[in-house]
mmCIF file of C-alpha atoms in Angstrom:
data_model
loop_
_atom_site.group_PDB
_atom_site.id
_atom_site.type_symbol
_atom_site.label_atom_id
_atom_site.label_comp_id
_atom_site.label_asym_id
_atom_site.label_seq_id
_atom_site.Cartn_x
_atom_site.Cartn_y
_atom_site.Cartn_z
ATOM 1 C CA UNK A 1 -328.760 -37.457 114.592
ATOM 2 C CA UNK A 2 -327.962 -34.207 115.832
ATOM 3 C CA UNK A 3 -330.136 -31.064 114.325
ATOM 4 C CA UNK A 4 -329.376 -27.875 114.422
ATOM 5 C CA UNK A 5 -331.737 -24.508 113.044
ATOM 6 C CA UNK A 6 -329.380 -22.295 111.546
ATOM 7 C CA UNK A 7 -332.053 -20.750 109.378
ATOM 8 C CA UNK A 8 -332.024 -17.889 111.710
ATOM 9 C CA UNK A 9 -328.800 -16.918 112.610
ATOM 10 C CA UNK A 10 -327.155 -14.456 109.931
ATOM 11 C CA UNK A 11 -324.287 -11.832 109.649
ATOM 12 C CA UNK A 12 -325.476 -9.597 106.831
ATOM 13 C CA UNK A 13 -328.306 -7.322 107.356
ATOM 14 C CA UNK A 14 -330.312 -6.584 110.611
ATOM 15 C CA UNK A 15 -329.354 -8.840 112.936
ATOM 16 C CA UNK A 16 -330.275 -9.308 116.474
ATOM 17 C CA UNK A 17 -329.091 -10.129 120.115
ATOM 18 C CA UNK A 18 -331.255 -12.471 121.918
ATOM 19 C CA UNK A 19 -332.098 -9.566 124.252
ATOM 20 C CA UNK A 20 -332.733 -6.947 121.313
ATOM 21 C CA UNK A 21 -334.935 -10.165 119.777
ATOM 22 C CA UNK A 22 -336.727 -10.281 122.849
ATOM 23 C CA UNK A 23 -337.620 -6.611 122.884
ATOM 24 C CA UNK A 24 -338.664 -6.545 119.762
ATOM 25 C CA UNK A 25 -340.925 -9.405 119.986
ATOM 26 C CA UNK A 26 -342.483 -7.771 122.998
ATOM 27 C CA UNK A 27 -343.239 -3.996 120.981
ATOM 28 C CA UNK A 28 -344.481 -6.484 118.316
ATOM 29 C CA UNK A 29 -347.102 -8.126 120.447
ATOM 30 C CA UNK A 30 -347.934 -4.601 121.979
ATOM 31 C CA UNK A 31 -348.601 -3.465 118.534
ATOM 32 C CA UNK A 32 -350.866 -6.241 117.739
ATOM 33 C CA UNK A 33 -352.929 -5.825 120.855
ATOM 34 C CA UNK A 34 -353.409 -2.311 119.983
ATOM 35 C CA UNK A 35 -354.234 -2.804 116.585
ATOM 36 C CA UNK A 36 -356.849 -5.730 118.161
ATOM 37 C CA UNK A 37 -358.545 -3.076 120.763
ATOM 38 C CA UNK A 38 -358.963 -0.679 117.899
ATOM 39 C CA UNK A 39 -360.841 -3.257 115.726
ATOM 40 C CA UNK A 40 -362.904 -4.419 118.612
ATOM 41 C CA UNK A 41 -363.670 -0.634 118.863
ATOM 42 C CA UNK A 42 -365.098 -0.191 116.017
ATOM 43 C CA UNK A 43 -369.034 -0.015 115.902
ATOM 44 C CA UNK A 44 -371.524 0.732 112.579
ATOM 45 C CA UNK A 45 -373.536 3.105 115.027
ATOM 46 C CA UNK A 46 -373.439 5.750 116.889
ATOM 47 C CA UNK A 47 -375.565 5.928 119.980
ATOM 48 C CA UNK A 48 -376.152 9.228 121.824
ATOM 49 C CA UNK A 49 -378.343 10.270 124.776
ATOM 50 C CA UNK A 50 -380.266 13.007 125.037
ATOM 51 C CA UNK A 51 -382.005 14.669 127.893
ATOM 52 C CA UNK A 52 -386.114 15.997 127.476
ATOM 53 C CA UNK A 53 -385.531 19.163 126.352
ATOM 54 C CA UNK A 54 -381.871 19.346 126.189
ATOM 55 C CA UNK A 55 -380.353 20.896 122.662
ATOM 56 C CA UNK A 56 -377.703 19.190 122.779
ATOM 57 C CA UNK A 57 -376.957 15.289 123.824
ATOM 58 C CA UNK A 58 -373.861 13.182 124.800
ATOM 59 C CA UNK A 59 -372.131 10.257 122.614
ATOM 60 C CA UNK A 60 -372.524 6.893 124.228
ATOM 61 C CA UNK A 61 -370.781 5.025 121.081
ATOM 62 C CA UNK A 62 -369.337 6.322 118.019
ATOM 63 C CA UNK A 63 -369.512 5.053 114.801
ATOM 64 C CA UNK A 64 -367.233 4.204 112.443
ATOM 65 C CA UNK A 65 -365.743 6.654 110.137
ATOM 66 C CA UNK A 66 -365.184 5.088 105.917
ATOM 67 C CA UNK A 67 -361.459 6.613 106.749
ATOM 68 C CA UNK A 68 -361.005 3.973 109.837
ATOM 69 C CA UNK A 69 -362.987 0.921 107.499
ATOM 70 C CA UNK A 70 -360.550 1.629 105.561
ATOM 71 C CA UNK A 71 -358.009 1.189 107.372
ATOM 72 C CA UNK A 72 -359.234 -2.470 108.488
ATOM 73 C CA UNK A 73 -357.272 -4.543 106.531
ATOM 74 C CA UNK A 74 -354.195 -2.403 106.600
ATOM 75 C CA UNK A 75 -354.547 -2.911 110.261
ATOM 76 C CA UNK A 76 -355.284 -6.829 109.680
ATOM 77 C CA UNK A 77 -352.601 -7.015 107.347
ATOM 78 C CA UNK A 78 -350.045 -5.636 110.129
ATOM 79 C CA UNK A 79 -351.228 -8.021 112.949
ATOM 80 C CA UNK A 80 -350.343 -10.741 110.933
ATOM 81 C CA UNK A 81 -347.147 -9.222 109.973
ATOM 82 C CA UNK A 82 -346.645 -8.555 113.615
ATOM 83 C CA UNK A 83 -347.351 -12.183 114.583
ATOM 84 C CA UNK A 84 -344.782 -13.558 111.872
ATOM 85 C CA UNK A 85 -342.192 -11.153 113.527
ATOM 86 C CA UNK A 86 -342.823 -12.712 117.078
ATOM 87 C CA UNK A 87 -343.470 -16.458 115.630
ATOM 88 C CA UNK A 88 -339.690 -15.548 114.326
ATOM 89 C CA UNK A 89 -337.704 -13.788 116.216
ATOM 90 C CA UNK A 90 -339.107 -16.470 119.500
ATOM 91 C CA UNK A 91 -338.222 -19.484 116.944
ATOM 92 C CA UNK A 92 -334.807 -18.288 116.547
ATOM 93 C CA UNK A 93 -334.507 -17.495 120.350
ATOM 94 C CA UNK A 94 -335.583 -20.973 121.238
ATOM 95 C CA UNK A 95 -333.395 -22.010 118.465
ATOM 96 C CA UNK A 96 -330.012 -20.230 119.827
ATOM 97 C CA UNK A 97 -330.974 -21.826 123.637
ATOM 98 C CA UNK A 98 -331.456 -25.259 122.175
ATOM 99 C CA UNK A 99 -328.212 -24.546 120.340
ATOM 100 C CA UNK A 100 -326.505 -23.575 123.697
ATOM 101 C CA UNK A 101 -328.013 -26.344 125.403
ATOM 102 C CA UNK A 102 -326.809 -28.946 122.740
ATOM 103 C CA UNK A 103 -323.236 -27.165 123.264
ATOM 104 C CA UNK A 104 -323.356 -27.637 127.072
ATOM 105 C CA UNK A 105 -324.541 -30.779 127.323
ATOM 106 C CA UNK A 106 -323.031 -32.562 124.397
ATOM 107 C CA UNK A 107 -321.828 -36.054 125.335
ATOM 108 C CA UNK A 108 -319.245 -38.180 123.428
ATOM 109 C CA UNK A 109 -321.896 -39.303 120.739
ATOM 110 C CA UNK A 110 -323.158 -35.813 119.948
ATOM 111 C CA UNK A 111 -319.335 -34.908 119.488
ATOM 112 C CA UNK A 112 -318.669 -37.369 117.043
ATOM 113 C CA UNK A 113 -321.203 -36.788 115.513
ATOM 114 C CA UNK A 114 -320.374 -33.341 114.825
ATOM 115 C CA UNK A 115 -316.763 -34.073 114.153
ATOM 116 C CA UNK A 116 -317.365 -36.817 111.798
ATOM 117 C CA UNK A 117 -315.501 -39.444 114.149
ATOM 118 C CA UNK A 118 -316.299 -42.933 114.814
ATOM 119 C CA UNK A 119 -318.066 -43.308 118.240
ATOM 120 C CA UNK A 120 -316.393 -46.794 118.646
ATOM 121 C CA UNK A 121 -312.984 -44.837 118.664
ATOM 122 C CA UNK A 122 -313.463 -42.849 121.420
ATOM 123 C CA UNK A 123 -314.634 -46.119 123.796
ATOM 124 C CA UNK A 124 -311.980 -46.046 126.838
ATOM 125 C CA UNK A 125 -313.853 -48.915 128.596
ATOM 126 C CA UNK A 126 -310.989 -50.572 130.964
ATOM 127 C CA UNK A 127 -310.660 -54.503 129.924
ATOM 128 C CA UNK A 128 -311.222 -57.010 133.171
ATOM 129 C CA UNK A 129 -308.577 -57.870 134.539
ATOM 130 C CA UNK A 130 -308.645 -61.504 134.590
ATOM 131 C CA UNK A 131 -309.534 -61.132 130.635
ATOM 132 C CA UNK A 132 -306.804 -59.573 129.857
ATOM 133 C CA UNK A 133 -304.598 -61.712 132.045
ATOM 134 C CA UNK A 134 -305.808 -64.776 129.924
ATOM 135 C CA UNK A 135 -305.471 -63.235 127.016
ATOM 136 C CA UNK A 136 -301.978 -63.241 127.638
ATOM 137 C CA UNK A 137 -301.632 -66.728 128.641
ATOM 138 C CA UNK A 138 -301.884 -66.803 131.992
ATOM 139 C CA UNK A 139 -305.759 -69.216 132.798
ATOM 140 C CA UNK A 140 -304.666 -69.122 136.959
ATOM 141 C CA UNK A 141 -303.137 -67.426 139.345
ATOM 142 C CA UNK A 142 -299.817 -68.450 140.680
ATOM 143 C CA UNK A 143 -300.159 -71.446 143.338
ATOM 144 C CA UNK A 144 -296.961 -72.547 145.727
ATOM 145 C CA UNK A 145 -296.189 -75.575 144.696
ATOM 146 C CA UNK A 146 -296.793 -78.476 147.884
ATOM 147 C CA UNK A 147 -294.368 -80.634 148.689
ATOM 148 C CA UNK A 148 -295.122 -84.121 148.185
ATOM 149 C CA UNK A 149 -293.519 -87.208 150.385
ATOM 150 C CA UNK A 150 -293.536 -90.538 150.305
ATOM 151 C CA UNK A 151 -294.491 -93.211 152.613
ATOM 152 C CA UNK A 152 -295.223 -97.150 152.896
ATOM 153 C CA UNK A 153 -298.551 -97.552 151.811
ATOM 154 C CA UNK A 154 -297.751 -95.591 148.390
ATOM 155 C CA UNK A 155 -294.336 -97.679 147.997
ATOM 156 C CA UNK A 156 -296.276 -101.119 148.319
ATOM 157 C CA UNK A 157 -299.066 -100.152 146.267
ATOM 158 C CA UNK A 158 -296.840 -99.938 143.303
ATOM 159 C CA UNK A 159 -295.410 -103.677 143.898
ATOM 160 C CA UNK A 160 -296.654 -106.315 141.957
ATOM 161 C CA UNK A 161 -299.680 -108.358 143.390
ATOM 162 C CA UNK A 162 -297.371 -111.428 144.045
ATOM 163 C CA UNK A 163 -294.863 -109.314 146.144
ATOM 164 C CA UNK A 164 -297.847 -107.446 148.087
ATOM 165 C CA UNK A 165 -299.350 -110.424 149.170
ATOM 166 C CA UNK A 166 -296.473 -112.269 150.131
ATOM 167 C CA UNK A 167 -295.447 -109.367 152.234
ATOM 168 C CA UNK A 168 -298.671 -109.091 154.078
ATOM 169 C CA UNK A 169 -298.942 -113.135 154.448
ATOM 170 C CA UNK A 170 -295.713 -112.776 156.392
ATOM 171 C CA UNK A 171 -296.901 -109.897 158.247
ATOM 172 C CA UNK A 172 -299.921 -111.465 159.457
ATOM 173 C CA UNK A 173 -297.786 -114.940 160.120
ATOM 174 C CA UNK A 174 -295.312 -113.372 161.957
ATOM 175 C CA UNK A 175 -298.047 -111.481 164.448
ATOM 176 C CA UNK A 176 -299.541 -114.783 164.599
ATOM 177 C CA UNK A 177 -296.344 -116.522 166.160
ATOM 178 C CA UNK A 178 -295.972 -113.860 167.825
ATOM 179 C CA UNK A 179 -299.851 -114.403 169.677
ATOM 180 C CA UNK A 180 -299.153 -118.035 169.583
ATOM 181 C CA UNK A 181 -295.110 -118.052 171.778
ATOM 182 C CA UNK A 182 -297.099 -115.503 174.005
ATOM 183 C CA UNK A 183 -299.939 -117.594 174.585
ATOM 184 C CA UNK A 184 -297.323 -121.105 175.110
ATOM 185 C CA UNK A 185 -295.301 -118.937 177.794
ATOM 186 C CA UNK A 186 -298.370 -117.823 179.689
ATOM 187 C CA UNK A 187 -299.291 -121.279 179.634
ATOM 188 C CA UNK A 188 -295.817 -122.830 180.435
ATOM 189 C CA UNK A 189 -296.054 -120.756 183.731
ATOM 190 C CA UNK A 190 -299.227 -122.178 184.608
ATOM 191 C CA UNK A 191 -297.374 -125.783 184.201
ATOM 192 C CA UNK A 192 -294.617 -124.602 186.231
ATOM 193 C CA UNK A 193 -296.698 -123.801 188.853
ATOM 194 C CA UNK A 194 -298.732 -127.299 188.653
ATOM 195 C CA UNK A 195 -295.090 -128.982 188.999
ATOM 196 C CA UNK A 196 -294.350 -126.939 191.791
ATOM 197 C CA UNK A 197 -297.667 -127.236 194.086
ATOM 198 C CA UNK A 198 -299.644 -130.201 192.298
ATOM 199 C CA UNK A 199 -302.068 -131.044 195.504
ATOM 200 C CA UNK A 200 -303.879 -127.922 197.057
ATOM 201 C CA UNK A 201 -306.321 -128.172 200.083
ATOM 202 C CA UNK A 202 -309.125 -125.756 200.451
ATOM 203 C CA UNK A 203 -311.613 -125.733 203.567
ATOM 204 C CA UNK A 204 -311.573 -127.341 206.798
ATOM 205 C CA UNK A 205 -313.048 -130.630 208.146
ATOM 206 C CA UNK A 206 -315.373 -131.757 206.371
ATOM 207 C CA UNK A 207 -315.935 -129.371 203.845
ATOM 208 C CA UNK A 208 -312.086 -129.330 202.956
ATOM 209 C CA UNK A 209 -311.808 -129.986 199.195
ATOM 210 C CA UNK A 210 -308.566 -131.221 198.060
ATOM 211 C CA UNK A 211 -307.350 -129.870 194.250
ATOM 212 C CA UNK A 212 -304.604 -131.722 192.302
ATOM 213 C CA UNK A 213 -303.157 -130.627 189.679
ATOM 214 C CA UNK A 214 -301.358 -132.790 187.057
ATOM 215 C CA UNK A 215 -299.811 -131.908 183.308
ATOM 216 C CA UNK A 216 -301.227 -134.060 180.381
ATOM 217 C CA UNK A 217 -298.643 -133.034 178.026
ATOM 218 C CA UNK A 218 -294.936 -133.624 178.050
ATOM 219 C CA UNK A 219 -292.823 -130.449 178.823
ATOM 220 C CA UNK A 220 -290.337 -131.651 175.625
ATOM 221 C CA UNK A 221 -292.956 -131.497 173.909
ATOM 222 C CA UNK A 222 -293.987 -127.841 174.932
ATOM 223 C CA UNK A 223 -290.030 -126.993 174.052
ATOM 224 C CA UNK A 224 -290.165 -128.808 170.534
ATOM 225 C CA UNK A 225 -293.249 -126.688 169.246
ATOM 226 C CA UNK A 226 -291.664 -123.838 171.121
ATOM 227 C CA UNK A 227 -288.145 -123.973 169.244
ATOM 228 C CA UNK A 228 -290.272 -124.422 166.235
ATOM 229 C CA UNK A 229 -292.441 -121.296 166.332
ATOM 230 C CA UNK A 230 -289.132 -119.379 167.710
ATOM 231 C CA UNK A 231 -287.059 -120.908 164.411
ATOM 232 C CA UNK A 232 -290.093 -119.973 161.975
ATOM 233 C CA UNK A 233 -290.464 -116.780 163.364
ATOM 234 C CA UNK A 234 -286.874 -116.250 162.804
ATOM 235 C CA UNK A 235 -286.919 -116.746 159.219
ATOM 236 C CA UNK A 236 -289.900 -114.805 158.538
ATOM 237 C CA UNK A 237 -288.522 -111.834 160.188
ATOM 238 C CA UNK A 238 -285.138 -112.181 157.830
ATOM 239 C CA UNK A 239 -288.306 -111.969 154.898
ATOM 240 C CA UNK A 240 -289.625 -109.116 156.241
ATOM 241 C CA UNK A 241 -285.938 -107.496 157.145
ATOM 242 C CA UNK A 242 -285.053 -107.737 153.581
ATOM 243 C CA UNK A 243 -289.350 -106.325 152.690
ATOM 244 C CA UNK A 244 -288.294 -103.235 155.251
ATOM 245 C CA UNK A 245 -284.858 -102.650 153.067
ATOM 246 C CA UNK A 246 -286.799 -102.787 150.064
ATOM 247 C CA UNK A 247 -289.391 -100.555 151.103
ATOM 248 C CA UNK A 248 -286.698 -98.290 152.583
ATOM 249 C CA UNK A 249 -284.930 -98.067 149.163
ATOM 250 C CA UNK A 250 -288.403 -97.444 147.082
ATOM 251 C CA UNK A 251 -288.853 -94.824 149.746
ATOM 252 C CA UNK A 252 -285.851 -93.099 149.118
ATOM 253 C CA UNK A 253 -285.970 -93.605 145.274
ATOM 254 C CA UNK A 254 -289.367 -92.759 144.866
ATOM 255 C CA UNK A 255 -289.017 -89.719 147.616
ATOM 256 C CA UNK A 256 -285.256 -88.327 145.767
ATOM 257 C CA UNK A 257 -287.800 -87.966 142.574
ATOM 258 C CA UNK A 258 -290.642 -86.094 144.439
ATOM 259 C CA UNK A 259 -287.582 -83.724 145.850
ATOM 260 C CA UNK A 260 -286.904 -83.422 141.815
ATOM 261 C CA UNK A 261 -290.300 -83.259 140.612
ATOM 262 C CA UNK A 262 -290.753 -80.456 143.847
ATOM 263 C CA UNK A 263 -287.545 -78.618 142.754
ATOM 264 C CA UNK A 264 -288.958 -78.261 139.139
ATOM 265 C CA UNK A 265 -292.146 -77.392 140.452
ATOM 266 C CA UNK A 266 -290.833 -74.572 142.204
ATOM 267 C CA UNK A 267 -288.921 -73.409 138.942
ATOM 268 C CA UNK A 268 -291.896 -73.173 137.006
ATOM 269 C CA UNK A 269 -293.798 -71.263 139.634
ATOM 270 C CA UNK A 270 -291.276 -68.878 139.923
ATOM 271 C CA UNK A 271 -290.946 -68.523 136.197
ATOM 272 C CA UNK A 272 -294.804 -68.146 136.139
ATOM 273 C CA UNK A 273 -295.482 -66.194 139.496
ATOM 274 C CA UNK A 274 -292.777 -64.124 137.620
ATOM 275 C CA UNK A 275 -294.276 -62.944 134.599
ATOM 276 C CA UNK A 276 -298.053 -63.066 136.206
ATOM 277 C CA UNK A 277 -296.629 -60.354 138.392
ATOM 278 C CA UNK A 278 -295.300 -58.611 135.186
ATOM 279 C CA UNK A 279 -298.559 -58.710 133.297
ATOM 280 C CA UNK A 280 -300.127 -57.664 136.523
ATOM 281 C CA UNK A 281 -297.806 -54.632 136.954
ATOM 282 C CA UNK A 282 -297.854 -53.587 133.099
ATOM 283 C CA UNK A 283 -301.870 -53.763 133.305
ATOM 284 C CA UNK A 284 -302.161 -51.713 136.599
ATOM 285 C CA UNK A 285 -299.691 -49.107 135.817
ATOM 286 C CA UNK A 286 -299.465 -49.091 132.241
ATOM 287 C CA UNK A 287 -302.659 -50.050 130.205
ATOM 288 C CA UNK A 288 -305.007 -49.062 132.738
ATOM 289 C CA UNK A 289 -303.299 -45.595 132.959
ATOM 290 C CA UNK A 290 -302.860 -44.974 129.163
ATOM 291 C CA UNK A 291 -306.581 -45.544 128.542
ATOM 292 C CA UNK A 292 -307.571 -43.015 131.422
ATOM 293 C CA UNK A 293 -305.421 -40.743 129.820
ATOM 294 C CA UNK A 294 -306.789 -41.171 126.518
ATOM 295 C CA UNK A 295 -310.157 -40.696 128.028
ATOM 296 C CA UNK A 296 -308.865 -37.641 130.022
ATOM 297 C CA UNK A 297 -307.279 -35.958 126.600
ATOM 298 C CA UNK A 298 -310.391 -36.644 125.041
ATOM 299 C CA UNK A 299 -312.771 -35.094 127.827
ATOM 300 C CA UNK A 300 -310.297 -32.068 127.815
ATOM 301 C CA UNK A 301 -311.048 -31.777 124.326
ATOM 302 C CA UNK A 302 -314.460 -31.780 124.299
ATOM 303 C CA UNK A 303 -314.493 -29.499 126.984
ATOM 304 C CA UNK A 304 -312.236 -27.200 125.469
ATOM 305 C CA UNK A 305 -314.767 -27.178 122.135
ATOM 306 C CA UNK A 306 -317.940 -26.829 124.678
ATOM 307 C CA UNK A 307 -316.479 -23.416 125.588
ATOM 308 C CA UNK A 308 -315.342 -22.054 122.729
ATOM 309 C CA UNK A 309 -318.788 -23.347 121.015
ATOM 310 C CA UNK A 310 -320.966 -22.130 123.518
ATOM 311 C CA UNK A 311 -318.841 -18.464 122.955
ATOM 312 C CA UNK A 312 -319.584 -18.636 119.131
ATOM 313 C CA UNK A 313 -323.398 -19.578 119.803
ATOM 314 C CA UNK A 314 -323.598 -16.701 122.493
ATOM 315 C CA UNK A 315 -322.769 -14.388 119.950
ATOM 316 C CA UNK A 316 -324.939 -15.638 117.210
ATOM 317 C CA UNK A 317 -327.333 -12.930 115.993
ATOM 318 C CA UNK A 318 -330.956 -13.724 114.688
ATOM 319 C CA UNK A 319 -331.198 -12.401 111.083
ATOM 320 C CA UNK A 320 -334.597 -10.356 110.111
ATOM 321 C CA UNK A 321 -335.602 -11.817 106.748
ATOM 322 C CA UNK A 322 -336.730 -9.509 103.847
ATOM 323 C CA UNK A 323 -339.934 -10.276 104.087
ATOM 324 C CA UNK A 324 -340.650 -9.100 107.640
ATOM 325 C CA UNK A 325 -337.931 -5.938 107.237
ATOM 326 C CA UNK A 326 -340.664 -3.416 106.704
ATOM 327 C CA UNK A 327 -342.864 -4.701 109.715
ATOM 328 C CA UNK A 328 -339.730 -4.738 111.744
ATOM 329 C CA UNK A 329 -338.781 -1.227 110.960
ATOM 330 C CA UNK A 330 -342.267 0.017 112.278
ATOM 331 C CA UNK A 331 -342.077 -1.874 115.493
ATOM 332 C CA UNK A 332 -338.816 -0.855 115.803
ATOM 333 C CA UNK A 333 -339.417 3.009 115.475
ATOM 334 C CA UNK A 334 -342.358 2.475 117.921
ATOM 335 C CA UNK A 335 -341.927 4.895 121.284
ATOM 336 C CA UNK A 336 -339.267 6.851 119.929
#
């Protein structure tokens, strides 16, 4: 809590710069340290020296007159009326700088608290950002929608489990075939070429080894599995034809509502990206600028009442109180 000494400011009566105070306090203390050498000046004997044969001798210390006992405790009774004038008029000096100082450096608390305002109502803290952007219902910040697309693996995985597997069972038997007729060809060429050159003669003389070659399996018989295989194969590639239009379809259905789930998407994120923006905009250049400009009328104003209190303290005079009037008006008369 702030405290202020006004005890020794006044308008009525003497009243005193802080210079004049100053001056005064400094004839005061000169009259006490005269008043202090005369008491330590004053001796119960008088000493003289004489010379053998001399009349008359010289004072070394003179003693002290009843007159000048006397006037002991009128001279005791000053001192302390001197000190009560310097412990007062430096009091109220101090008093007046602390005043000024107060004044000059007052903060917002000190202000308040000499205006009787609430502290809390002069807060211009600037919110966070992000706070404030949640507070008004927006919890992230706007994020461009990706485009999602569809391919086979995702349309499959939402067949049943009896379509899935009889898709991939045809898959793998049609690759099968597929191994198998390319296996029967490479080996119906090596037939062909038994027919064609069955007896082979490698070597010379003695050491000439004669190779035959001879089929052990009937070439209708080769055709029969072969037209087999080729008809099977046939009819599961007519399955899988009609598995590729049906993926192709659930590709297209399923990708047409991606492209409307995307489309929507965007929407929203422009609706949101939108007013984000807005909030954003209002925050930057609206709240954020109002509360500096509170805090800027505010500051003026308490700059504006450090002057013209500092001017009113600065011309504050320190009151002399009855009781030290007569003291004062010695001190005062002092070297004139």
């Amino acid at each position: 809590m702030i405290k202020i000494e006004t005890v020794f400011f006044g308008t009525e009566g003497t009243c005193l710069t802080s210079t004049s105070a100053q001056h005064i306090a400094n004839m005061a203390k000169e009259l006490v340290k005269c008043n202090l050498r005369e008491l330590e000046g004053m001796h119960f004997v008088e000493k003289q020296v004489t010379a053998l044969g001399a009349d008359k001798g010289n004072v070394l210390q003179k003693g002290t007159s009843k007159e000048e006992l006397d006037s002991v405790k009128k001279k005791l009774v000053e001192i302390g009326e001197a000190n009560s004038l310097i412990a007062w008029l430096r009091e109220g000096i101090k008093a007046k700088n602390d005043y000024l100082n107060l004044i000059e450096n007052m903060g917002k608390e000190e202000y308040c608290q000499l205006k009787g305002v609430d502290p809390e109502s002069v807060k211009f803290d600037i919110p966070d950002e992000y706070e404030f952007l949640e507070e008004n219902g927006f919890d992230y910040e706007p994020i461009y929608p990706e485009r999602q697309t569809c391919d086979e693996n995702q349309t499959v995985a939402e067949w049943s489990e009896e379509d899935r597997i009889k898709y991939f069972s045809l898959k793998d038997e049609y690759e099968a075939i597929n191994m198998a007729i390319d296996r029967i060809n490479d080996m119906m060429e090596e037939l062909s070429n038994a027919l064609d050159e069955p007896v082979n003669v490698s070597g010379d003389g003695d050491k000439a080894l004669l190779y035959k070659k001879s089929p052990n399996i009937k070439l209708k018989d080769i055709n029969d599995t072969l037209e087999y295989l080729t008809s099977k194969r046939q009819n599961i590639n007519e399955g899988l034809h009609n598995f590729a239009a049906r993926i192709k379809a659930d590709i297209s259905k399923k990708q047409q509502e991606l492209n409307e789930a995307y489309e929507q998407e965007i929407k929203q994120y422009r609706e949101y990206a939108n007013a984000y923006h807005e909030t954003t905009v209002k925050f930057r250049e609206t709240i954020v600028p109002e509360i500096r400009n509170k805090e800027q009328i505010f500051m003026n104003e308490l700059e504006h009442f450090r002057k013209l209190k500092s001017k009113e303290v600065g011309n504050l005079k320190i009151v002399i109180p009855n009781s030290l009037k007569e003291i004062f008006d010695k001190v005062s008369t002092l070297g004139k």
